[in-house]
Amino acid sequence: MPFGMIQDFAESGVMPHTAELISQGTFRIMRSSVPEISSVAWSSVITGKNPGQHGIFGFTDLFPGSYKMRFPNFDDLKAPPFWDQWEGQSVIINVPSTYPVSQMNGVLISGFVSIEFEKSVHPKSLVPYLKRLDYRLDVDSQKAHSSMELFLEDLDKTLNARIQAYRYLWDSSNWQTFMLVFTATDRLMHFLWNAYEDAGHKYHNIFLEHFGKIDRTIGEVAGKISDEDLLIIHSDHGFERLDHDVYINYLLMQEGFLQLKDTQNIALDNIDHRTKAFALDPARIYLNQKGMYPCGTVDQAEGREILNQLEKLFSSLRINGRRVIRDIYRKEQLYTGPYIENAPDIVLVGAEGFNLRANIKAEKLSDKGIFDGKHTQDTAFLITRGLSNTAIVPDIPAISDIRAIVEKNRALS
Ligand SMILES: [Zn+2]
């Protein structure tokens, strides 16, 4: 959820409980991770580290020494989550990229991408209860492709079961830290951003009501805690209207940076030795380095030259006269730590309305798919309340600061 939307809903009465918390606490715009996607953002929240330290750079990665795609999961997280380092029990519900769950002090129900239910719940003894609740690990987004009605029904059932699960665990365990994540909002904004902007849209009221229900849950939580407690509410990235999907690997192919052995097999593992660079989702650019990849030929000196050429290409890219790429980051600007060698060489952040994707199979530079909404890097939000409202928060916090904000303010209590 973006800063502007929560401000809007607080003022218009869609989220009155949140409005009250904003008036009592500290409300800030926050920077998300780069790239601004859930796996990277939440890994940064729970570890307090940047991707160079926690090792999660995206939803996808490559097996070492190959172009073969893999999907990093919780086992790949290289820095400990806070619940393994803080005292007392924690209840952690629906944090993305915490699958498969592992032994911990308390309760952990993983968020997307979770595959098998049994491996998504710690302790296992909770599985029968959650199944009785019809608890869903994620919304079935496939439904939106065939029926928006069925998708919205699924979205609501997912939210309801999540709320039921939180209520039960709030009362039934002796916790010190409680973390509850709502992720159906992301699905809703991807498919129906227009329903937010357009008050005459068929699903406008359903859209608002989803946030209204979350707001009532926030009010319920706020009513249960004491002044001694620290309450933090935040998003993992912002959102805005999507005008164009833009395919970075298509661009790299058109410009000769990415070449395949034959055109029959459009896939990363068919990369030819003439390839200088390729992209992984959403817009992570990797040099085809000698010694690192099977067909890698780019050495250090050439790499510097290619990075300069790519920067020129990306900064001059226009669609309908509009600049497509807002920010071009070299890895050294974004990441520090022992895993920086696995980092992309360049990460791009799209300009307003431009949704960047790698998509090697794209047949044109840009089009507009089913999504109406896209993530944003710089409009996440953070609300804190507690300790007589004197929580110490940086002016523009980064998402990896959240853990330190909690630790600092806990130490004050
Ligand atoms: Zn999303």
Coordinates of C-alpha atoms and ligand atoms in Angstrom, one line a residue:
M1 CA 0.0 0.0 0.0
P2 CA 1.5 3.4 -0.9
F3 CA 1.8 6.4 1.4
G4 CA -0.6 8.5 -0.6
M5 CA -3.4 5.9 -0.5
I6 CA -3.2 5.4 3.3
Q7 CA -3.2 9.2 3.7
D8 CA -6.3 9.3 1.4
F9 CA -8.1 6.5 3.2
A10 CA -7.3 8.1 6.6
E11 CA -8.8 11.4 5.5
S12 CA -11.8 10.0 3.6
G13 CA -12.9 7.7 6.4
V14 CA -12.2 4.4 4.8
M15 CA -9.6 3.7 7.5
P16 CA -10.6 5.6 10.6
H17 CA -8.7 3.5 13.1
T18 CA -5.5 4.0 11.0
A19 CA -6.2 7.7 10.9
E20 CA -6.3 7.7 14.7
L21 CA -3.0 5.9 14.9
I22 CA -1.5 8.4 12.5
S23 CA -2.6 11.3 14.6
Q24 CA -1.1 9.7 17.8
G25 CA 2.1 8.4 16.3
T26 CA 4.8 8.9 13.7
F27 CA 3.8 8.6 10.1
R28 CA 6.5 8.5 7.4
I29 CA 7.1 7.8 3.8
M30 CA 9.6 4.9 3.5
R31 CA 11.9 3.6 0.8
S32 CA 11.4 0.0 -0.2
S33 CA 14.1 -2.4 -1.3
V34 CA 15.7 -2.2 -4.8
P35 CA 14.1 -4.0 -6.6
E36 CA 10.8 -3.2 -4.9
I37 CA 9.5 -6.7 -4.7
S38 CA 8.2 -8.7 -1.7
S39 CA 10.9 -11.4 -1.4
V40 CA 13.7 -8.8 -1.2
A41 CA 11.7 -6.3 0.9
W42 CA 10.5 -8.7 3.6
S43 CA 13.9 -10.4 3.8
S44 CA 15.3 -6.9 4.6
V45 CA 12.5 -6.3 7.1
I46 CA 13.1 -9.4 9.2
T47 CA 16.9 -9.4 9.1
G48 CA 17.5 -5.6 9.1
K49 CA 20.1 -6.3 6.4
N50 CA 20.5 -5.4 2.8
P51 CA 20.5 -8.1 0.0
G52 CA 24.3 -8.1 0.0
Q53 CA 24.1 -9.4 3.5
H54 CA 20.9 -11.6 3.4
G55 CA 21.5 -12.9 -0.1
I56 CA 17.9 -12.5 -1.5
F57 CA 18.0 -10.4 -4.7
G58 CA 14.7 -11.4 -6.3
F59 CA 12.1 -14.2 -6.6
T60 CA 14.4 -15.9 -9.1
D61 CA 18.1 -16.5 -9.3
L62 CA 20.5 -18.8 -11.3
F63 CA 22.1 -22.0 -10.1
P64 CA 25.8 -21.2 -9.7
G65 CA 27.8 -21.5 -13.0
S66 CA 24.7 -21.8 -15.1
Y67 CA 21.8 -20.0 -16.8
K68 CA 19.3 -22.3 -15.1
M69 CA 16.6 -20.6 -13.1
R70 CA 16.0 -21.4 -9.5
F71 CA 13.6 -20.0 -6.8
P72 CA 15.4 -19.0 -3.6
N73 CA 13.4 -19.7 -0.5
F74 CA 13.8 -19.3 3.3
D75 CA 16.6 -21.8 3.4
D76 CA 18.6 -19.4 1.2
L77 CA 18.3 -16.5 3.6
K78 CA 21.9 -15.9 4.8
A79 CA 21.1 -13.6 7.8
P80 CA 19.0 -14.6 10.8
P81 CA 15.4 -13.3 11.1
F82 CA 14.7 -11.3 14.3
W83 CA 12.7 -14.1 15.9
D84 CA 15.9 -16.2 16.2
Q85 CA 17.7 -13.4 18.0
W86 CA 15.1 -11.7 20.2
E87 CA 14.1 -13.0 23.6
G88 CA 10.7 -14.5 24.1
Q89 CA 8.2 -16.2 21.8
S90 CA 7.2 -14.7 18.4
V91 CA 4.1 -15.3 16.4
I92 CA 4.8 -14.6 12.7
I93 CA 1.9 -14.9 10.2
N94 CA 2.2 -14.6 6.4
V95 CA 5.6 -13.0 6.0
P96 CA 6.5 -13.6 2.3
S97 CA 9.6 -15.8 1.6
T98 CA 9.6 -17.6 4.9
Y99 CA 8.9 -21.0 3.3
P100 CA 9.7 -23.7 4.2
V101 CA 9.4 -22.9 7.9
S102 CA 12.1 -24.0 10.3
Q103 CA 12.3 -24.6 14.1
M104 CA 11.8 -21.4 16.1
N105 CA 10.5 -20.2 19.4
G106 CA 6.8 -19.6 18.8
V107 CA 4.6 -19.8 15.7
L108 CA 5.5 -19.3 12.1
I109 CA 3.0 -19.6 9.2
S110 CA 4.8 -18.7 6.0
G111 CA 3.5 -16.4 3.4
F112 CA 3.8 -16.7 -0.4
V113 CA 5.6 -18.4 -2.1
S114 CA 4.5 -21.4 0.0
I115 CA 4.0 -24.7 -1.6
E116 CA 3.0 -27.5 0.8
F117 CA 0.8 -26.6 3.6
E118 CA 2.6 -28.9 6.1
K119 CA 5.9 -27.2 5.4
S120 CA 4.3 -23.8 5.9
V121 CA 3.3 -24.2 9.6
H122 CA 5.4 -24.3 12.7
P123 CA 4.5 -26.1 15.0
K124 CA 2.9 -28.8 13.0
S125 CA 0.2 -29.2 15.7
L126 CA -1.5 -26.1 14.3
V127 CA -2.1 -27.6 10.9
P128 CA -5.5 -29.3 11.7
Y129 CA -6.8 -26.0 13.3
L130 CA -5.8 -23.9 10.3
K131 CA -7.3 -26.5 7.9
R132 CA -10.6 -26.3 9.7
L133 CA -10.5 -22.5 9.3
D134 CA -10.0 -23.0 5.6
Y135 CA -6.8 -21.0 6.0
R136 CA -5.2 -20.0 2.7
L137 CA -1.5 -19.3 2.2
D138 CA -2.2 -17.0 -0.7
V139 CA -5.1 -15.7 -2.8
D140 CA -5.7 -17.8 -6.0
S141 CA -4.8 -15.1 -8.5
Q142 CA -5.5 -17.4 -11.4
K143 CA -9.2 -16.8 -10.7
A144 CA -8.8 -13.2 -11.8
H145 CA -8.0 -14.3 -15.3
S146 CA -11.3 -16.1 -15.7
S147 CA -13.7 -14.3 -13.3
M148 CA -13.1 -11.2 -11.2
E149 CA -16.1 -12.1 -9.0
L150 CA -14.5 -15.5 -8.1
F151 CA -11.2 -13.7 -7.5
L152 CA -12.7 -11.2 -5.1
E153 CA -14.6 -13.9 -3.3
D154 CA -11.3 -15.8 -2.8
L155 CA -9.6 -12.6 -1.7
D156 CA -12.2 -12.0 1.0
K157 CA -12.1 -15.6 2.2
T158 CA -8.3 -15.4 2.4
L159 CA -8.4 -12.2 4.5
N160 CA -11.2 -13.6 6.8
A161 CA -9.2 -16.7 7.6
R162 CA -6.1 -14.7 8.2
I163 CA -7.9 -12.5 10.7
Q164 CA -9.4 -15.6 12.4
A165 CA -5.9 -17.2 12.7
Y166 CA -4.4 -14.0 14.2
R167 CA -7.2 -13.8 16.8
Y168 CA -6.7 -17.4 17.9
L169 CA -2.9 -17.1 18.1
W170 CA -3.0 -13.7 19.8
D171 CA -4.9 -15.3 22.7
S172 CA -3.5 -18.8 22.7
S173 CA 0.2 -18.2 22.9
N174 CA 2.5 -16.4 25.2
W175 CA 4.3 -14.1 22.8
Q176 CA 6.6 -11.1 23.0
T177 CA 6.5 -10.2 19.3
F178 CA 3.5 -10.5 17.0
M179 CA 3.7 -10.0 13.3
L180 CA 0.8 -10.2 10.9
V181 CA 1.1 -9.5 7.2
F182 CA -1.8 -8.9 4.8
T183 CA -0.9 -9.7 1.2
A184 CA -4.2 -9.8 -0.6
T185 CA -3.9 -6.0 -0.9
D186 CA -1.1 -6.6 -3.4
R187 CA -3.2 -8.8 -5.6
L188 CA -6.1 -6.4 -5.4
M189 CA -4.1 -3.4 -6.5
H190 CA -2.4 -5.3 -9.3
F191 CA -5.7 -6.4 -10.8
L192 CA -7.9 -3.5 -9.9
W193 CA -6.0 -0.3 -9.4
N194 CA -8.5 1.4 -11.6
A195 CA -11.2 0.4 -9.1
Y196 CA -9.4 2.6 -6.6
E197 CA -9.0 5.6 -8.9
D198 CA -12.4 5.5 -10.6
A199 CA -15.3 6.0 -8.1
G200 CA -17.7 4.8 -10.7
H201 CA -15.9 1.5 -11.2
K202 CA -18.0 -1.7 -10.7
Y203 CA -15.7 -2.9 -7.9
H204 CA -14.8 0.5 -6.3
N205 CA -16.8 -0.2 -3.1
I206 CA -15.4 -3.8 -2.8
F207 CA -11.9 -2.3 -3.2
L208 CA -12.5 0.2 -0.4
E209 CA -14.2 -2.4 1.8
H210 CA -11.1 -4.7 1.7
F211 CA -9.1 -1.9 3.2
G212 CA -11.9 -1.1 5.6
K213 CA -11.8 -4.6 6.9
I214 CA -8.0 -4.4 7.4
D215 CA -8.6 -1.1 9.2
R216 CA -11.0 -2.7 11.6
T217 CA -8.4 -5.3 12.4
I218 CA -5.8 -2.6 13.0
G219 CA -8.3 -1.0 15.4
E220 CA -8.9 -4.2 17.1
V221 CA -5.1 -4.8 17.6
A222 CA -4.6 -1.2 18.8
G223 CA -7.3 -1.7 21.3
K224 CA -5.6 -4.8 22.8
I225 CA -2.1 -3.4 23.4
S226 CA -0.9 -1.1 26.2
D227 CA 1.2 2.0 26.2
E228 CA 4.2 -0.1 27.0
D229 CA 3.9 -1.8 23.6
L230 CA 5.4 -0.7 20.3
L231 CA 3.0 -0.9 17.3
I232 CA 4.5 -0.7 13.8
I233 CA 2.4 -0.7 10.6
H234 CA 4.1 -0.6 7.3
S235 CA 4.0 -1.6 3.7
D236 CA 6.7 -3.5 1.8
H237 CA 6.5 -1.2 -1.3
G238 CA 4.1 1.4 -2.8
F239 CA 1.8 1.1 -5.7
E240 CA 0.6 3.2 -8.7
R241 CA -1.2 2.9 -11.9
L242 CA 0.4 0.7 -14.6
D243 CA 0.4 2.2 -18.1
H244 CA 3.0 0.0 -19.9
D245 CA 4.7 -3.3 -19.3
V246 CA 8.3 -3.0 -20.6
Y247 CA 10.4 -6.0 -21.4
I248 CA 14.1 -5.6 -20.7
N249 CA 15.4 -8.8 -22.3
Y250 CA 13.6 -7.8 -25.5
L251 CA 15.4 -4.5 -25.5
L252 CA 18.8 -6.2 -24.8
M253 CA 18.2 -8.6 -27.7
Q254 CA 17.2 -5.7 -30.1
E255 CA 20.3 -3.8 -29.2
G256 CA 22.6 -6.9 -29.6
F257 CA 23.6 -7.2 -25.9
L258 CA 21.7 -10.5 -25.6
Q259 CA 22.1 -13.2 -28.3
L260 CA 20.8 -16.8 -28.3
K261 CA 22.5 -19.8 -29.9
D262 CA 19.4 -20.4 -32.1
T263 CA 16.1 -18.6 -32.3
Q264 CA 14.0 -21.7 -31.9
N265 CA 14.6 -21.9 -28.2
I266 CA 13.9 -18.5 -26.6
A267 CA 15.3 -19.2 -23.1
L268 CA 18.1 -18.0 -20.8
D269 CA 19.9 -21.4 -20.9
N270 CA 20.2 -20.9 -24.7
I271 CA 22.5 -17.9 -24.3
D272 CA 25.3 -17.6 -26.8
H273 CA 28.9 -16.6 -26.0
R274 CA 28.3 -13.3 -28.0
T275 CA 25.9 -12.2 -25.1
K276 CA 27.2 -9.2 -23.1
A277 CA 24.3 -8.9 -20.6
F278 CA 20.9 -10.4 -19.7
A279 CA 18.1 -9.6 -17.2
L280 CA 16.3 -11.4 -14.5
D281 CA 12.9 -10.2 -13.1
P282 CA 12.0 -7.5 -12.6
A283 CA 14.9 -5.5 -14.0
R284 CA 18.1 -6.9 -12.7
I285 CA 20.9 -6.8 -15.3
Y286 CA 23.8 -9.2 -15.2
L287 CA 27.0 -9.0 -17.2
N288 CA 27.7 -12.3 -19.0
Q289 CA 31.0 -12.6 -17.1
K290 CA 33.9 -14.8 -18.0
G291 CA 34.4 -17.5 -15.4
M292 CA 31.0 -17.0 -13.9
Y293 CA 28.7 -18.3 -16.7
P294 CA 29.1 -21.2 -19.2
C295 CA 29.2 -18.9 -22.2
G296 CA 30.5 -15.9 -20.3
T297 CA 33.1 -13.8 -22.3
V298 CA 33.0 -10.4 -20.6
D299 CA 36.2 -9.5 -18.7
Q300 CA 36.5 -6.6 -16.2
A301 CA 37.7 -4.0 -18.7
E302 CA 35.0 -4.9 -21.2
G303 CA 32.4 -5.0 -18.4
R304 CA 33.1 -1.4 -17.4
E305 CA 32.6 -0.3 -21.0
I306 CA 29.3 -2.4 -21.4
L307 CA 27.9 -1.0 -18.2
N308 CA 28.5 2.5 -19.6
Q309 CA 26.8 1.6 -22.9
L310 CA 23.8 0.0 -21.0
E311 CA 23.4 3.1 -18.8
K312 CA 23.2 5.3 -22.0
L313 CA 20.7 2.9 -23.5
F314 CA 18.5 2.8 -20.4
S315 CA 18.6 6.5 -19.7
S316 CA 17.6 7.4 -23.3
L317 CA 14.8 4.9 -23.5
R318 CA 11.4 6.6 -24.3
I319 CA 8.0 5.2 -25.0
N320 CA 5.3 7.6 -26.3
G321 CA 7.8 10.4 -25.6
R322 CA 8.0 9.4 -21.9
R323 CA 11.1 8.4 -20.1
V324 CA 10.8 4.7 -19.2
I325 CA 13.6 4.3 -16.6
R326 CA 13.7 6.6 -13.6
D327 CA 16.8 5.2 -11.8
I328 CA 19.8 3.2 -12.8
Y329 CA 21.7 1.7 -9.9
R330 CA 25.1 0.0 -10.0
K331 CA 25.3 -2.8 -7.5
E332 CA 27.9 -1.0 -5.4
Q333 CA 25.4 1.9 -4.9
L334 CA 22.8 -0.5 -3.5
Y335 CA 24.5 -3.4 -1.7
T336 CA 27.3 -4.2 0.7
G337 CA 28.3 -7.4 2.3
P338 CA 29.6 -10.9 1.6
Y339 CA 27.0 -11.9 -1.0
I340 CA 27.5 -8.9 -3.3
E341 CA 29.2 -11.1 -5.9
N342 CA 25.8 -12.7 -6.5
A343 CA 24.2 -9.3 -7.0
P344 CA 23.0 -8.0 -10.4
D345 CA 25.4 -5.5 -11.9
I346 CA 22.7 -3.0 -12.6
V347 CA 19.2 -2.6 -11.1
L348 CA 16.6 -0.4 -12.9
V349 CA 13.6 1.4 -11.3
G350 CA 10.8 2.2 -13.7
A351 CA 9.5 5.7 -14.2
E352 CA 5.9 6.5 -13.2
G353 CA 3.5 4.1 -15.0
F354 CA 6.3 1.8 -16.4
N355 CA 6.4 -1.7 -15.1
L356 CA 9.7 -3.3 -15.9
R357 CA 10.0 -7.0 -16.5
A358 CA 12.8 -9.3 -17.8
N359 CA 10.6 -11.6 -19.9
I360 CA 12.9 -13.1 -22.5
K361 CA 9.9 -14.5 -24.5
A362 CA 8.4 -11.0 -25.1
E363 CA 7.7 -10.3 -28.8
K364 CA 7.7 -6.6 -28.5
L365 CA 9.3 -3.9 -26.3
S366 CA 6.1 -3.0 -24.5
D367 CA 2.5 -3.7 -24.1
K368 CA -0.2 -3.7 -21.5
G369 CA -1.2 -7.0 -19.8
I370 CA -4.0 -7.8 -17.3
F371 CA -2.4 -5.8 -14.5
D372 CA -3.7 -2.2 -13.7
G373 CA -1.3 -1.5 -10.9
K374 CA 2.5 -1.8 -10.3
H375 CA 4.9 -1.6 -7.4
T376 CA 6.7 1.6 -6.5
Q377 CA 10.0 2.0 -4.7
D378 CA 9.6 5.3 -2.9
T379 CA 6.1 5.4 -1.6
A380 CA 6.0 2.7 1.1
F381 CA 4.9 4.0 4.5
L382 CA 5.6 3.4 8.1
I383 CA 3.5 4.2 11.2
T384 CA 4.8 3.7 14.7
R385 CA 3.0 4.2 18.0
G386 CA 4.2 3.4 21.5
L387 CA 6.3 4.6 24.4
S388 CA 4.2 7.7 24.8
N389 CA 4.5 8.3 21.1
T390 CA 8.2 9.2 21.3
A391 CA 9.4 6.5 18.9
I392 CA 12.6 7.4 17.3
V393 CA 12.4 7.1 13.5
P394 CA 14.6 8.4 10.7
D395 CA 13.1 11.1 8.5
I396 CA 12.9 8.9 5.4
P397 CA 13.5 5.4 6.8
A398 CA 14.6 2.5 4.5
I399 CA 12.8 -0.8 4.8
S400 CA 15.9 -2.4 6.2
D401 CA 15.8 0.1 9.1
I402 CA 12.6 -1.3 10.5
R403 CA 14.3 -3.9 12.6
A404 CA 16.7 -1.4 14.1
I405 CA 13.8 1.0 14.8
V406 CA 12.0 -1.7 16.8
E407 CA 15.2 -2.7 18.6
K408 CA 16.1 0.9 19.5
N409 CA 12.6 1.7 20.8
R410 CA 12.3 -1.5 22.7
A411 CA 15.6 -0.7 24.5
L412 CA 14.0 2.6 25.6
S413 CA 11.1 0.9 27.3
Ligands
ZN1 ZN 2.9 -7.3 -6.2

